mmCIF file of C-alpha atoms in Angstrom:
data_model
loop_
_atom_site.group_PDB
_atom_site.id
_atom_site.type_symbol
_atom_site.label_atom_id
_atom_site.label_comp_id
_atom_site.label_asym_id
_atom_site.label_seq_id
_atom_site.Cartn_x
_atom_site.Cartn_y
_atom_site.Cartn_z
ATOM 1 C CA TYR A 1 -22.631 19.986 -33.750
ATOM 2 C CA GLY A 2 -25.860 21.889 -34.113
ATOM 3 C CA GLY A 3 -28.083 23.584 -36.649
ATOM 4 C CA TYR A 4 -31.181 25.649 -37.279
ATOM 5 C CA LEU A 5 -33.641 25.566 -40.188
ATOM 6 C CA ASN A 6 -36.654 27.812 -40.814
ATOM 7 C CA ARG A 7 -38.866 26.974 -43.796
ATOM 8 C CA PHE A 8 -41.846 29.091 -44.855
ATOM 9 C CA SER A 9 -44.091 28.195 -47.802
ATOM 10 C CA LEU A 10 -47.175 29.755 -49.343
ATOM 11 C CA ARG A 11 -49.458 27.817 -51.702
ATOM 12 C CA ARG A 12 -53.059 27.753 -52.872
ATOM 13 C CA THR A 13 -55.440 25.438 -51.017
ATOM 14 C CA SER A 14 -56.386 24.041 -54.480
ATOM 15 C CA ASN A 15 -55.579 24.755 -58.126
ATOM 16 C CA THR A 16 -58.464 27.222 -58.510
ATOM 17 C CA SER A 17 -58.658 28.541 -54.936
ATOM 18 C CA THR A 18 -58.428 32.254 -54.124
ATOM 19 C CA GLN A 19 -56.975 31.564 -50.668
ATOM 20 C CA ASN A 20 -53.707 29.991 -49.574
ATOM 21 C CA ASN A 21 -52.094 28.057 -46.758
ATOM 22 C CA LEU A 22 -49.097 29.468 -44.917
ATOM 23 C CA ASP A 23 -46.871 26.695 -43.582
ATOM 24 C CA ARG A 24 -43.899 27.160 -41.307
ATOM 25 C CA ARG A 25 -41.462 24.558 -40.019
ATOM 26 C CA GLU A 26 -38.587 25.239 -37.653
ATOM 27 C CA VAL A 27 -35.946 22.677 -36.753
ATOM 28 C CA THR A 28 -33.279 23.148 -34.090
ATOM 29 C CA THR A 29 -30.776 20.313 -33.723
ATOM 30 C CA SER A 30 -27.815 19.539 -31.509
ATOM 31 C CA GLY A 31 -25.695 16.460 -31.036
ATOM 32 C CA ALA A 32 -22.351 14.906 -30.223
ATOM 33 C CA GLU A 33 -20.407 11.964 -31.614
ATOM 34 C CA VAL A 34 -17.321 10.038 -30.570
ATOM 35 C CA ARG A 35 -15.318 7.405 -32.469
ATOM 36 C CA LEU A 36 -12.554 5.097 -31.309
ATOM 37 C CA ARG A 37 -10.238 3.107 -33.595
ATOM 38 C CA HIS A 38 -7.738 0.401 -32.683
ATOM 39 C CA ASP A 39 -5.315 -1.250 -35.144
ATOM 40 C CA TYR A 40 -3.578 -4.476 -34.141
ATOM 41 C CA GLU A 41 -2.036 -7.712 -35.462
ATOM 42 C CA ALA A 42 -3.323 -11.122 -34.352
ATOM 43 C CA TYR A 43 -3.164 -14.679 -35.740
ATOM 44 C CA GLY A 44 -1.704 -13.509 -39.028
ATOM 45 C CA PHE A 45 -4.453 -10.942 -39.601
ATOM 46 C CA SER A 46 -4.204 -7.160 -39.705
ATOM 47 C CA ASN A 47 -7.194 -5.958 -37.717
ATOM 48 C CA THR A 48 -8.985 -2.660 -37.270
ATOM 49 C CA PHE A 49 -11.672 -2.323 -34.626
ATOM 50 C CA THR A 50 -13.893 0.770 -34.745
ATOM 51 C CA LEU A 51 -16.482 1.791 -32.163
ATOM 52 C CA GLY A 52 -18.708 4.847 -32.473
ATOM 53 C CA SER A 53 -21.576 6.424 -30.595
ATOM 54 C CA ASN A 54 -23.735 9.487 -31.158
ATOM 55 C CA LEU A 55 -26.573 11.266 -29.403
ATOM 56 C CA SER A 56 -28.756 13.924 -31.033
ATOM 57 C CA PHE A 57 -31.726 16.058 -30.029
ATOM 58 C CA ALA A 58 -34.139 17.966 -32.283
ATOM 59 C CA VAL A 59 -37.219 20.104 -31.724
ATOM 60 C CA ALA A 60 -39.328 20.954 -34.759
ATOM 61 C CA PRO A 61 -42.510 23.005 -34.249
ATOM 62 C CA ARG A 62 -44.860 23.204 -37.245
ATOM 63 C CA SER A 63 -47.808 25.524 -37.812
ATOM 64 C CA GLN A 64 -50.263 26.415 -40.566
ATOM 65 C CA ASP A 65 -52.365 29.536 -41.149
ATOM 66 C CA ARG A 66 -54.938 30.056 -43.928
ATOM 67 C CA SER A 67 -55.714 33.327 -45.676
ATOM 68 C CA VAL A 68 -59.237 34.649 -46.120
ATOM 69 C CA SER A 69 -61.006 33.668 -49.356
ATOM 70 C CA GLY A 70 -60.304 36.094 -52.187
ATOM 71 C CA THR A 71 -56.974 37.339 -50.834
ATOM 72 C CA TYR A 72 -54.521 35.041 -52.702
ATOM 73 C CA PRO A 73 -51.598 35.569 -52.520
ATOM 74 C CA SER A 74 -51.483 36.698 -48.909
ATOM 75 C CA GLU A 75 -48.972 36.319 -46.078
ATOM 76 C CA ASN A 76 -51.652 36.905 -43.449
ATOM 77 C CA GLY A 77 -54.131 34.309 -42.277
ATOM 78 C CA LEU A 78 -56.022 32.647 -39.461
ATOM 79 C CA ALA A 79 -54.422 29.828 -37.458
ATOM 80 C CA VAL A 80 -55.353 26.303 -38.620
ATOM 81 C CA PHE A 81 -53.117 23.971 -36.576
ATOM 82 C CA GLY A 82 -49.967 23.872 -34.482
ATOM 83 C CA PHE A 83 -47.730 20.896 -33.661
ATOM 84 C CA ASP A 84 -44.717 20.403 -31.430
ATOM 85 C CA TYR A 85 -42.361 17.658 -32.624
ATOM 86 C CA ARG A 86 -39.336 16.295 -30.750
ATOM 87 C CA THR A 87 -36.769 13.613 -31.520
ATOM 88 C CA ILE A 88 -34.085 12.142 -29.279
ATOM 89 C CA ALA A 89 -31.847 9.632 -31.042
ATOM 90 C CA GLY A 90 -28.858 7.602 -29.929
ATOM 91 C CA ALA A 91 -26.770 5.027 -31.742
ATOM 92 C CA LEU A 92 -23.921 2.624 -30.974
ATOM 93 C CA VAL A 93 -21.935 1.318 -33.953
ATOM 94 C CA GLY A 94 -19.207 -1.321 -34.042
ATOM 95 C CA GLU A 95 -17.096 -2.673 -36.927
ATOM 96 C CA HIS A 96 -14.198 -5.142 -37.080
ATOM 97 C CA ARG A 97 -12.072 -5.359 -40.226
ATOM 98 C CA LEU A 98 -9.912 -8.485 -40.625
ATOM 99 C CA THR A 99 -7.358 -8.467 -43.474
ATOM 100 C CA ARG A 100 -5.085 -11.267 -44.586
ATOM 101 C CA GLY A 101 -3.281 -10.939 -47.907
ATOM 102 C CA ALA A 102 -5.754 -9.806 -50.554
ATOM 103 C CA VAL A 103 -8.865 -10.704 -48.549
ATOM 104 C CA SER A 104 -10.736 -8.495 -46.063
ATOM 105 C CA ILE A 105 -13.781 -9.458 -43.991
ATOM 106 C CA VAL A 106 -15.784 -6.739 -42.230
ATOM 107 C CA PRO A 107 -18.608 -7.696 -39.836
ATOM 108 C CA ALA A 108 -20.532 -4.747 -38.378
ATOM 109 C CA ALA A 109 -23.409 -4.055 -36.006
ATOM 110 C CA ARG A 110 -25.470 -1.022 -35.059
ATOM 111 C CA PHE A 111 -27.996 -0.386 -32.317
ATOM 112 C CA ASP A 112 -30.374 2.600 -32.524
ATOM 113 C CA LEU A 113 -32.692 4.023 -29.894
ATOM 114 C CA ILE A 114 -35.128 6.728 -31.053
ATOM 115 C CA SER A 115 -37.747 8.611 -29.046
ATOM 116 C CA LEU A 116 -40.396 10.519 -31.045
ATOM 117 C CA ARG A 117 -42.955 12.877 -29.540
ATOM 118 C CA VAL A 118 -45.893 14.487 -31.357
ATOM 119 C CA GLN A 119 -48.008 17.004 -29.476
ATOM 120 C CA GLU A 120 -50.889 18.747 -31.265
ATOM 121 C CA ARG A 121 -51.418 22.096 -29.560
ATOM 122 C CA PHE A 122 -54.528 23.097 -31.534
ATOM 123 C CA ASN A 123 -56.374 22.202 -34.735
ATOM 124 C CA THR A 124 -59.406 24.231 -35.812
ATOM 125 C CA GLY A 125 -60.494 21.543 -38.304
ATOM 126 C CA LYS A 126 -60.762 18.739 -35.755
ATOM 127 C CA ALA A 127 -63.586 17.661 -33.523
ATOM 128 C CA SER A 128 -61.754 14.595 -32.212
ATOM 129 C CA PRO A 129 -59.143 14.625 -29.413
ATOM 130 C CA LEU A 130 -55.800 16.203 -30.282
ATOM 131 C CA HIS A 131 -52.769 13.998 -30.874
ATOM 132 C CA ASN A 132 -50.384 13.369 -27.998
ATOM 133 C CA ILE A 133 -48.073 10.545 -29.069
ATOM 134 C CA ASN A 134 -44.836 9.229 -27.603
ATOM 135 C CA GLU A 135 -43.109 6.538 -29.657
ATOM 136 C CA LEU A 136 -39.959 4.618 -28.702
ATOM 137 C CA LEU A 137 -38.070 2.591 -31.323
ATOM 138 C CA THR A 138 -35.245 0.147 -30.637
ATOM 139 C CA VAL A 139 -33.539 -1.224 -33.725
ATOM 140 C CA ALA A 140 -30.600 -3.630 -34.057
ATOM 141 C CA LEU A 141 -28.865 -3.867 -37.444
ATOM 142 C CA PHE A 142 -26.159 -6.177 -38.771
ATOM 143 C CA GLY A 143 -23.999 -6.315 -41.854
ATOM 144 C CA LEU A 144 -21.103 -8.177 -43.442
ATOM 145 C CA GLY A 145 -18.671 -6.888 -46.055
ATOM 146 C CA LEU A 146 -16.131 -8.813 -48.173
ATOM 147 C CA GLU A 147 -13.274 -7.450 -50.286
ATOM 148 C CA TYR A 148 -10.707 -9.085 -52.584
ATOM 149 C CA GLU A 149 -7.775 -7.106 -53.993
ATOM 150 C CA LEU A 150 -7.073 -7.928 -57.656
ATOM 151 C CA GLY A 151 -4.095 -5.615 -58.143
ATOM 152 C CA TRP A 152 -4.038 -2.893 -60.814
ATOM 153 C CA PRO A 153 -7.609 -3.337 -62.152
ATOM 154 C CA GLY A 154 -9.133 -2.839 -58.707
ATOM 155 C CA GLU A 155 -10.963 -4.954 -56.176
ATOM 156 C CA LEU A 156 -14.044 -7.142 -55.946
ATOM 157 C CA TYR A 157 -16.461 -6.462 -53.102
ATOM 158 C CA ALA A 158 -19.709 -7.800 -51.723
ATOM 159 C CA ASN A 159 -21.908 -6.935 -48.793
ATOM 160 C CA VAL A 160 -25.149 -7.815 -47.127
ATOM 161 C CA SER A 161 -26.619 -5.278 -44.728
ATOM 162 C CA GLN A 162 -29.763 -4.353 -42.859
ATOM 163 C CA GLY A 163 -31.413 -0.951 -42.796
ATOM 164 C CA TYR A 164 -34.581 0.666 -41.538
ATOM 165 C CA LYS A 165 -36.887 3.649 -41.970
ATOM 166 C CA PRO A 166 -38.506 5.099 -38.840
ATOM 167 C CA PRO A 167 -41.978 6.655 -39.072
ATOM 168 C CA GLN A 168 -42.093 10.365 -39.754
ATOM 169 C CA PHE A 169 -44.138 12.786 -37.675
ATOM 170 C CA ASP A 170 -46.839 12.948 -40.355
ATOM 171 C CA ASP A 171 -47.027 9.140 -40.360
ATOM 172 C CA LEU A 172 -47.664 9.041 -36.606
ATOM 173 C CA ALA A 173 -50.097 11.975 -36.502
ATOM 174 C CA PRO A 174 -51.468 13.208 -39.858
ATOM 175 C CA THR A 175 -52.708 16.803 -39.882
ATOM 176 C CA GLY A 176 -55.989 16.188 -41.762
ATOM 177 C CA ASN A 177 -59.325 16.293 -39.950
ATOM 178 C CA ASN A 178 -60.385 12.857 -41.286
ATOM 179 C CA THR A 179 -57.245 11.030 -40.110
ATOM 180 C CA LEU A 180 -56.433 8.710 -37.251
ATOM 181 C CA PRO A 181 -53.120 8.520 -35.372
ATOM 182 C CA ALA A 182 -50.943 5.487 -36.092
ATOM 183 C CA THR A 183 -51.454 2.945 -33.325
ATOM 184 C CA SER A 184 -49.239 0.028 -34.425
ATOM 185 C CA LEU A 185 -46.756 1.389 -36.974
ATOM 186 C CA ASP A 186 -43.487 -0.557 -36.994
ATOM 187 C CA GLU A 187 -40.333 0.721 -38.650
ATOM 188 C CA GLY A 188 -39.748 -0.289 -42.253
ATOM 189 C CA ARG A 189 -36.968 -2.897 -42.623
ATOM 190 C CA THR A 190 -34.564 -3.575 -45.475
ATOM 191 C CA TRP A 191 -32.069 -6.238 -46.467
ATOM 192 C CA THR A 192 -29.639 -5.135 -49.188
ATOM 193 C CA TYR A 193 -27.351 -7.499 -51.125
ATOM 194 C CA GLU A 194 -24.632 -6.078 -53.380
ATOM 195 C CA VAL A 195 -21.748 -7.389 -55.506
ATOM 196 C CA GLY A 196 -19.410 -5.095 -57.382
ATOM 197 C CA MET A 197 -15.982 -4.066 -58.573
ATOM 198 C CA ARG A 198 -14.142 -0.772 -58.075
ATOM 199 C CA GLY A 199 -10.672 0.517 -58.680
ATOM 200 C CA GLU A 200 -8.187 3.072 -59.925
ATOM 201 C CA PRO A 201 -6.295 1.406 -62.803
ATOM 202 C CA THR A 202 -4.281 4.608 -63.327
ATOM 203 C CA GLU A 203 -3.849 7.864 -61.428
ATOM 204 C CA TRP A 204 -6.381 9.536 -63.741
ATOM 205 C CA VAL A 205 -9.222 6.970 -63.920
ATOM 206 C CA TRP A 206 -11.549 5.765 -61.148
ATOM 207 C CA TYR A 207 -14.620 3.521 -61.455
ATOM 208 C CA ASP A 208 -17.175 1.676 -59.314
ATOM 209 C CA THR A 209 -19.858 -0.683 -60.603
ATOM 210 C CA SER A 210 -22.225 -3.064 -58.843
ATOM 211 C CA VAL A 211 -25.508 -4.968 -58.964
ATOM 212 C CA PHE A 212 -27.843 -4.973 -55.978
ATOM 213 C CA VAL A 213 -31.116 -6.285 -54.572
ATOM 214 C CA THR A 214 -33.042 -4.479 -51.819
ATOM 215 C CA ASP A 215 -35.855 -6.257 -49.978
ATOM 216 C CA TYR A 216 -37.979 -3.623 -48.226
ATOM 217 C CA ASP A 217 -40.633 -4.950 -45.839
ATOM 218 C CA ASN A 218 -43.198 -3.142 -43.677
ATOM 219 C CA TYR A 219 -43.267 -0.036 -45.868
ATOM 220 C CA PHE A 220 -45.826 2.617 -44.990
ATOM 221 C CA GLY A 221 -49.125 3.277 -46.717
ATOM 222 C CA THR A 222 -52.506 4.877 -46.122
ATOM 223 C CA VAL A 223 -55.430 2.597 -45.199
ATOM 224 C CA THR A 224 -59.126 3.518 -44.896
ATOM 225 C CA VAL A 225 -60.493 2.726 -41.441
ATOM 226 C CA GLY A 226 -64.216 3.422 -41.347
ATOM 227 C CA SER A 227 -64.516 6.976 -42.669
ATOM 228 C CA HIS A 228 -60.957 7.905 -41.674
ATOM 229 C CA GLN A 229 -57.459 7.487 -43.100
ATOM 230 C CA GLN A 230 -54.606 5.920 -41.118
ATOM 231 C CA ARG A 231 -50.937 5.195 -41.823
ATOM 232 C CA GLN A 232 -50.077 1.496 -41.443
ATOM 233 C CA ASN A 233 -47.487 -1.067 -42.520
ATOM 234 C CA VAL A 234 -48.994 -2.238 -45.802
ATOM 235 C CA GLY A 235 -46.587 -4.460 -47.704
ATOM 236 C CA ARG A 236 -43.277 -5.390 -49.212
ATOM 237 C CA ALA A 237 -41.228 -4.249 -52.220
ATOM 238 C CA ILE A 238 -38.170 -5.812 -53.869
ATOM 239 C CA SER A 239 -35.920 -3.560 -55.957
ATOM 240 C CA THR A 240 -33.082 -4.712 -58.208
ATOM 241 C CA GLY A 241 -30.591 -2.484 -59.938
ATOM 242 C CA PHE A 242 -27.245 -1.812 -61.556
ATOM 243 C CA GLU A 243 -24.946 1.105 -60.742
ATOM 244 C CA LEU A 244 -21.966 2.481 -62.634
ATOM 245 C CA GLY A 245 -19.893 5.476 -61.607
ATOM 246 C CA GLY A 246 -16.506 6.823 -62.526
ATOM 247 C CA ALA A 247 -14.207 9.796 -62.990
ATOM 248 C CA LEU A 248 -11.649 10.799 -65.631
ATOM 249 C CA ASP A 249 -8.982 13.411 -64.830
ATOM 250 C CA LEU A 250 -8.364 15.292 -68.105
ATOM 251 C CA VAL A 251 -5.126 16.890 -66.891
ATOM 252 C CA GLY A 252 -3.802 13.520 -65.758
ATOM 253 C CA LEU A 253 -4.765 12.057 -69.129
ATOM 254 C CA ALA A 254 -2.775 14.799 -70.872
ATOM 255 C CA ASP A 255 0.224 13.972 -68.669
ATOM 256 C CA ALA A 256 -0.087 10.302 -69.658
ATOM 257 C CA TRP A 257 -0.155 11.202 -73.376
ATOM 258 C CA CYS A 258 2.979 13.291 -72.912
ATOM 259 C CA SER A 259 4.894 10.583 -71.030
ATOM 260 C CA GLY A 260 8.145 9.376 -72.569
ATOM 261 C CA ALA A 261 10.582 11.556 -74.502
ATOM 262 C CA SER A 262 8.349 14.621 -74.388
ATOM 263 C CA ALA A 263 7.224 14.200 -70.758
ATOM 264 C CA VAL A 264 6.559 17.464 -68.950
ATOM 265 C CA SER A 265 8.436 17.974 -65.657
ATOM 266 C CA PRO A 266 6.955 18.958 -63.330
ATOM 267 C CA THR A 267 3.749 17.372 -64.589
ATOM 268 C CA TRP A 268 0.694 19.444 -65.449
ATOM 269 C CA VAL A 269 -1.151 17.861 -62.526
ATOM 270 C CA GLU A 270 1.635 19.022 -60.188
ATOM 271 C CA ARG A 271 1.526 22.527 -61.657
ATOM 272 C CA LEU A 272 -2.171 23.013 -62.442
ATOM 273 C CA GLY A 273 -4.142 20.437 -60.459
ATOM 274 C CA SER A 274 -6.882 18.190 -61.832
ATOM 275 C CA VAL A 275 -10.021 18.675 -63.906
ATOM 276 C CA SER A 276 -12.272 15.645 -63.627
ATOM 277 C CA LEU A 277 -15.325 14.466 -65.537
#
C-alpha cells in the first residue's frame, strides 16, 4: 500500500495581524503487511493462531513562509523554517484464540520498532543549533481477551490490554525559537480494562455496551526550562467511561411485524435491502 498527502494552510500570525503564515506539509507513505492464520483442534479446544507483520516508511517534509506585513491575505512570503521528517515502523503481532463450548480465551502480544528522524534544514527565527534528532523506540505490548456466549441475547466479554503513544515530530523538535529539543521523552503508556456485553438478539437489532477504565501514564506536556519550553513526560491520567452503541434495521423490523399469516415472501429485506438507524 502507499499514499500521498499535501496540505496547505494560510492563517494570520495573530488575531489582529495584517500578515499570515503559509504552512505546507507533504506526506508520502508506503508499506507492506502479511498475515498468517492457522485453525486446529487440540485437547478439546478449537484453536486459531494468527501471526501478522508489517513494515511502513514515511517521509514528511514541512515548511513555513510568512507574508510581508500589511499584505494579508497573501499566498506569497519569505521562508521561515524547513523540516525533513522520516518514520520507519515495523510491527510483529501474534494472537491465539482458544475456544471450548461457550468460553473463548484470547491472549495476544505485539512488538513495535519505530525509527523517527527530525532534521531542521533552516530556521530564520533561531540563533541556537538546528535540530538533528534520531529516535528509536522499541515497545512490547500484551493483552488478554475473554468471551462467554449466552445464546440469543448475545455474549459477555472482557479484556485487558496495553497501548502506547509515540512522540510526534513537534514533540521531539518544536518549531518555536524559544524551544528546546526533547532529550528524554519516553512513549506514553496505557492500560485499558473493559467489561461489556454485545449481541444480535434478532436479525434486525444489534447492540454493544461496555464500561472501561484507561490508565494513561507518561503523557506529554510542556515544561519551562530556564527561559525555554521543552516537551517532557509530565504525569498520569485515569479515565473511566461507559459506551453504548447499536443499530436497528427498519426494513427487517417491518418484516418481523408482517410475520405470520400476512408474511411477505420474498421478504422486504430480500427484495429491497436494509435501512439501519
